[in-house]
Short mmCIF file of C-alpha atoms in Angstrom, two decimals:
data_model
loop_
_atom_site.label_atom_id
_atom_site.label_comp_id
_atom_site.label_asym_id
_atom_site.label_seq_id
_atom_site.Cartn_x
_atom_site.Cartn_y
_atom_site.Cartn_z
CA MET J 10 -0.77 -14.26 -20.63
CA SER J 11 0.87 -16.60 -17.85
CA THR J 12 -0.54 -18.60 -15.85
CA CYS J 13 0.51 -20.86 -12.70
CA ALA J 14 -0.32 -24.30 -11.44
CA ILE J 15 -1.74 -24.83 -8.07
CA SER J 16 -1.97 -29.30 -6.80
CA VAL J 17 -5.20 -29.44 -4.95
CA GLY J 18 -5.15 -32.98 -4.83
CA SER J 19 -5.86 -34.07 -8.21
CA PRO J 20 -6.80 -32.87 -11.12
CA LYS J 21 -4.05 -29.29 -11.13
CA VAL J 22 -6.33 -25.94 -10.69
CA GLU J 23 -4.42 -23.58 -12.98
CA VAL J 24 -4.68 -19.64 -11.69
CA ARG J 25 -4.13 -16.65 -14.01
CA PRO J 26 -2.23 -13.77 -12.54
CA ALA J 27 -3.91 -11.28 -14.48
CA LEU J 28 -7.49 -12.46 -12.96
CA VAL J 29 -6.55 -12.78 -9.50
CA ALA J 30 -5.14 -9.25 -10.00
CA TRP J 31 -8.16 -7.73 -11.41
CA SER J 32 -10.58 -9.87 -9.22
CA VAL J 33 -8.81 -8.60 -5.98
CA ALA J 34 -8.91 -5.00 -7.30
CA LEU J 35 -12.74 -5.38 -7.79
CA GLY J 36 -13.19 -6.69 -4.72
CA LEU J 37 -11.46 -3.93 -2.86
CA GLY J 38 -13.15 -1.80 -5.08
CA VAL J 39 -16.02 -2.65 -3.82
CA LEU J 40 -15.34 -2.24 -0.65
CA LEU J 41 -13.59 0.60 -0.58
CA THR J 42 -16.99 2.29 -2.12
CA GLY J 43 -18.85 0.58 0.35
CA ALA J 44 -17.17 2.58 3.25
CA GLY J 45 -16.91 5.24 1.21
CA LEU J 46 -20.91 6.08 0.65
CA ILE J 47 -21.58 4.30 4.17
CA GLY J 48 -19.47 7.45 5.58
CA SER J 49 -20.95 10.14 3.10
CA THR J 50 -18.06 10.53 0.97
CA PRO J 51 -18.96 13.43 -1.16
CA LEU J 52 -19.02 11.48 -5.43
CA PRO J 53 -15.60 12.92 -6.77
CA ILE J 54 -13.86 12.67 -4.04
CA LEU J 55 -15.22 8.79 -3.35
CA GLY J 56 -14.83 8.16 -7.54
CA TRP J 57 -12.01 9.60 -7.95
CA ALA J 58 -10.40 7.55 -5.08
CA ALA J 59 -11.79 4.36 -5.48
CA ALA J 60 -10.98 4.85 -9.80
CA PHE J 61 -6.87 5.40 -8.87
CA LEU J 62 -6.84 2.26 -6.14
CA PHE J 63 -8.57 0.15 -8.61
CA VAL J 64 -5.98 0.49 -11.03
CA ALA J 65 -3.09 0.94 -8.86
CA VAL J 66 -4.37 -2.42 -7.02
CA ALA J 67 -4.37 -4.26 -10.60
CA SER J 68 -1.04 -3.51 -11.69
CA ASP J 69 0.70 -4.04 -7.57
CA MET J 70 -0.76 -7.28 -7.68
CA GLN J 71 -0.29 -8.91 -11.91
CA PHE J 72 3.20 -6.77 -12.06
CA HIS J 73 4.19 -5.70 -8.79
CA ARG J 74 4.74 -2.03 -9.46
CA VAL J 75 2.59 0.69 -9.52
CA PRO J 76 3.47 2.84 -12.26
CA ASN J 77 4.53 6.16 -12.96
CA LEU J 78 2.49 6.87 -15.44
CA LEU J 79 0.00 5.83 -13.02
CA THR J 80 0.79 7.70 -10.38
CA LEU J 81 2.59 11.04 -11.85
CA PRO J 82 -0.35 12.17 -13.29
CA ALA J 83 -2.67 11.52 -10.54
CA LEU J 84 -0.38 13.32 -7.98
CA LEU J 85 -0.40 15.95 -10.69
CA LEU J 86 -4.61 16.54 -11.57
CA ALA J 87 -5.15 15.95 -7.24
CA LEU J 88 -2.52 19.38 -7.17
CA ALA J 89 -4.04 21.03 -9.46
CA LEU J 90 -8.21 19.96 -8.21
CA SER J 91 -8.27 19.13 -4.56
CA PRO J 92 -9.15 21.82 -3.53
CA TRP J 93 -12.39 22.44 -5.29
CA LEU J 94 -13.35 19.21 -5.76
CA GLY J 95 -11.14 16.76 -3.49
CA ALA J 96 -11.22 16.75 0.38
CA THR J 97 -8.36 19.97 1.09
CA SER J 98 -8.98 23.55 1.76
CA GLY J 99 -6.23 24.44 -0.83
CA PRO J 100 -3.27 24.46 -2.34
CA LEU J 101 -2.00 24.45 0.94
CA GLU J 102 -3.58 21.51 2.53
CA ALA J 103 -3.40 19.61 -0.71
CA ALA J 104 0.67 19.93 -0.70
CA LEU J 105 1.13 19.47 3.06
CA GLY J 106 -0.92 15.67 2.21
CA ALA J 107 1.64 14.61 -0.82
CA GLY J 108 3.77 15.32 1.50
CA LEU J 109 2.96 13.54 5.00
CA GLY J 110 2.32 10.82 2.52
CA PHE J 111 5.94 11.23 1.03
CA GLY J 112 7.02 10.75 4.46
CA LEU J 113 5.27 8.27 5.90
CA LEU J 114 6.76 5.66 3.49
CA LEU J 115 10.10 6.98 3.39
CA LEU J 116 11.52 4.94 6.26
CA PRO J 117 10.20 1.72 4.53
CA TYR J 118 10.94 2.91 1.27
CA ALA J 119 14.53 3.06 2.15
CA LEU J 120 14.54 -0.42 4.03
CA GLY J 121 13.38 -1.91 0.99
CA GLY J 122 9.88 -3.02 2.49
CA MET J 123 7.95 -0.86 -0.53
CA GLY J 124 8.94 0.29 -3.81
CA ALA J 125 8.59 4.24 -5.30
CA GLY J 126 5.13 3.86 -6.43
CA ASP J 127 4.08 3.03 -3.60
CA VAL J 128 5.62 6.35 -1.95
CA LYS J 129 3.96 8.11 -4.76
CA ALA J 130 0.49 6.21 -4.73
CA LEU J 131 0.31 7.72 -1.27
CA MET J 132 1.52 11.10 -2.02
CA ALA J 133 -1.11 11.57 -5.00
CA LEU J 134 -3.90 10.44 -2.26
CA GLY J 135 -2.37 12.80 -0.08
CA ALA J 136 -2.90 15.52 -2.23
CA TRP J 137 -6.55 14.85 -3.04
CA LEU J 138 -7.81 13.52 0.61
CA GLY J 139 -5.84 16.09 2.92
CA PRO J 140 -3.42 14.90 5.74
CA GLU J 141 -6.11 13.94 8.05
CA THR J 142 -7.99 10.80 6.22
CA THR J 143 -4.03 10.35 4.43
CA LEU J 144 -2.97 9.67 8.25
CA GLY J 145 -5.11 7.49 8.86
CA ALA J 146 -5.51 5.60 5.65
CA ALA J 147 -1.90 4.95 6.13
CA VAL J 148 -1.92 3.65 9.61
CA TRP J 149 -4.39 1.53 8.68
CA ALA J 150 -2.74 0.27 5.75
CA LEU J 151 0.69 -0.16 7.40
CA ILE J 152 -1.65 -2.07 9.99
CA ALA J 153 -2.89 -4.61 7.62
CA ALA J 154 0.44 -4.87 5.30
CA GLY J 155 2.42 -5.84 8.62
CA SER J 156 -0.46 -8.60 9.62
CA PHE J 157 -0.69 -9.99 6.71
CA GLY J 158 3.08 -10.32 6.20
CA CYS J 159 2.97 -12.34 9.32
CA CYS J 160 0.51 -14.12 8.74
CA LEU J 161 2.29 -15.15 4.98
CA LEU J 162 5.71 -15.62 7.04
CA THR J 163 3.63 -17.85 10.10
CA LEU J 164 2.46 -19.97 7.15
CA ARG J 165 5.88 -20.03 5.40
CA GLY J 166 7.47 -20.88 8.12
CA GLU J 167 9.86 -17.38 7.93
CA LEU J 168 8.87 -15.67 10.97
CA ALA J 169 11.36 -17.55 13.19
CA ASP J 170 13.99 -15.98 10.26
CA PHE J 171 12.42 -12.88 10.22
CA ALA J 172 12.23 -12.47 13.69
CA ARG J 173 15.83 -13.04 14.05
CA ARG J 174 16.96 -11.38 11.42
CA TRP J 175 15.20 -7.88 12.96
CA GLY J 176 16.26 -8.91 16.09
CA ARG J 177 20.38 -9.05 15.01
CA VAL J 178 19.88 -4.86 13.10
CA LEU J 179 18.74 -4.14 16.30
CA ALA J 180 21.57 -5.54 18.33
CA THR J 181 23.98 -4.23 16.38
CA GLY J 182 22.15 -0.73 15.82
CA LEU J 183 22.81 -1.01 19.87
CA THR J 184 26.41 -2.15 19.90
CA LEU J 185 27.53 0.14 17.32
CA ARG J 186 25.07 2.85 17.88
CA ARG J 187 23.85 3.63 14.58
CA PHE J 188 21.12 1.43 12.13
CA VAL J 189 22.30 -0.98 9.83
CA TYR J 190 19.50 -2.77 8.01
CA GLU J 191 20.34 -6.66 6.93
CA PRO J 192 18.22 -6.81 4.15
CA PRO J 193 16.47 -10.53 3.35
CA ALA J 194 17.58 -13.51 2.21
CA PRO J 195 16.80 -13.43 -2.15
CA GLY J 196 14.27 -15.50 -3.14
CA SER J 197 11.87 -15.01 0.48
CA ASN J 198 8.83 -14.31 1.13
CA ALA J 199 10.09 -11.34 3.13
CA ALA J 200 12.13 -9.80 -0.06
CA GLY J 201 9.12 -10.15 -2.45
CA GLY J 202 7.70 -7.90 -0.24
CA ILE J 203 3.69 -7.75 -0.09
CA PRO J 204 0.95 -5.81 -2.99
CA PHE J 205 0.96 -2.19 -0.83
CA ALA J 206 -1.92 -0.90 -2.98
CA ALA J 207 -4.48 -3.33 -2.17
CA ALA J 208 -3.46 -3.01 1.45
CA LEU J 209 -3.64 1.09 0.86
CA ALA J 210 -7.21 0.47 -0.68
CA LEU J 211 -8.19 -1.78 2.85
CA GLY J 212 -6.70 0.90 4.53
CA LEU J 213 -8.79 3.94 3.48
CA ALA J 214 -11.90 1.79 3.13
CA LEU J 215 -11.57 1.41 7.03
CA GLN J 216 -10.63 5.06 7.79
CA TRP J 217 -14.03 6.11 5.68
CA PHE J 218 -15.56 3.56 7.38
CA GLY J 219 -14.80 3.73 11.48
CA GLY J 220 -11.73 6.70 11.27
CA PRO J 221 -8.91 6.38 12.10
CA PRO J 222 -7.45 3.43 14.44
CA TRP J 223 -6.92 5.84 17.16
#
């Protein structure tokens, strides 16, 4: 198991990525479960979403990916079972939830802001929870991910570079009248991204706890 050393004065503190990943996943799982219980979410819906996101967050935190082995079976099961056990009223609503999950993250995925596993994870949740809950959770997740990303870039001194890069993208788009994306520099925090599955778990907790952000 790999470790990384963090110097905090002396001596050095070793941090195991796997331990951090599962600890974060457990914390978000507890938060998600608490929010679901407060919001009186039915146990089959709550249990499925919490279990799925627990594994997705741990994988994303540790390996920086949400594997097809998790998302594809989850999506198929959600489409098959959601009309009877999930939060949708029928196959059409389940399909609409999955389609909405795909559409909401298509642009961020095309820009390299997240992986295909993140998109498929939201599609699986969409099929299980339906369009309305999925929309609120996704918006909360994007707000959380953007806020965390800005804080991280600020702490690492990369926020100005990020703003200048997107300023050039906007200026080029206005000049050429078409979108021309400028990717972040290799090795930068912007290029590394953040674990969106964690933001998605937080977004769903906020949706269950207080409703959509509007």
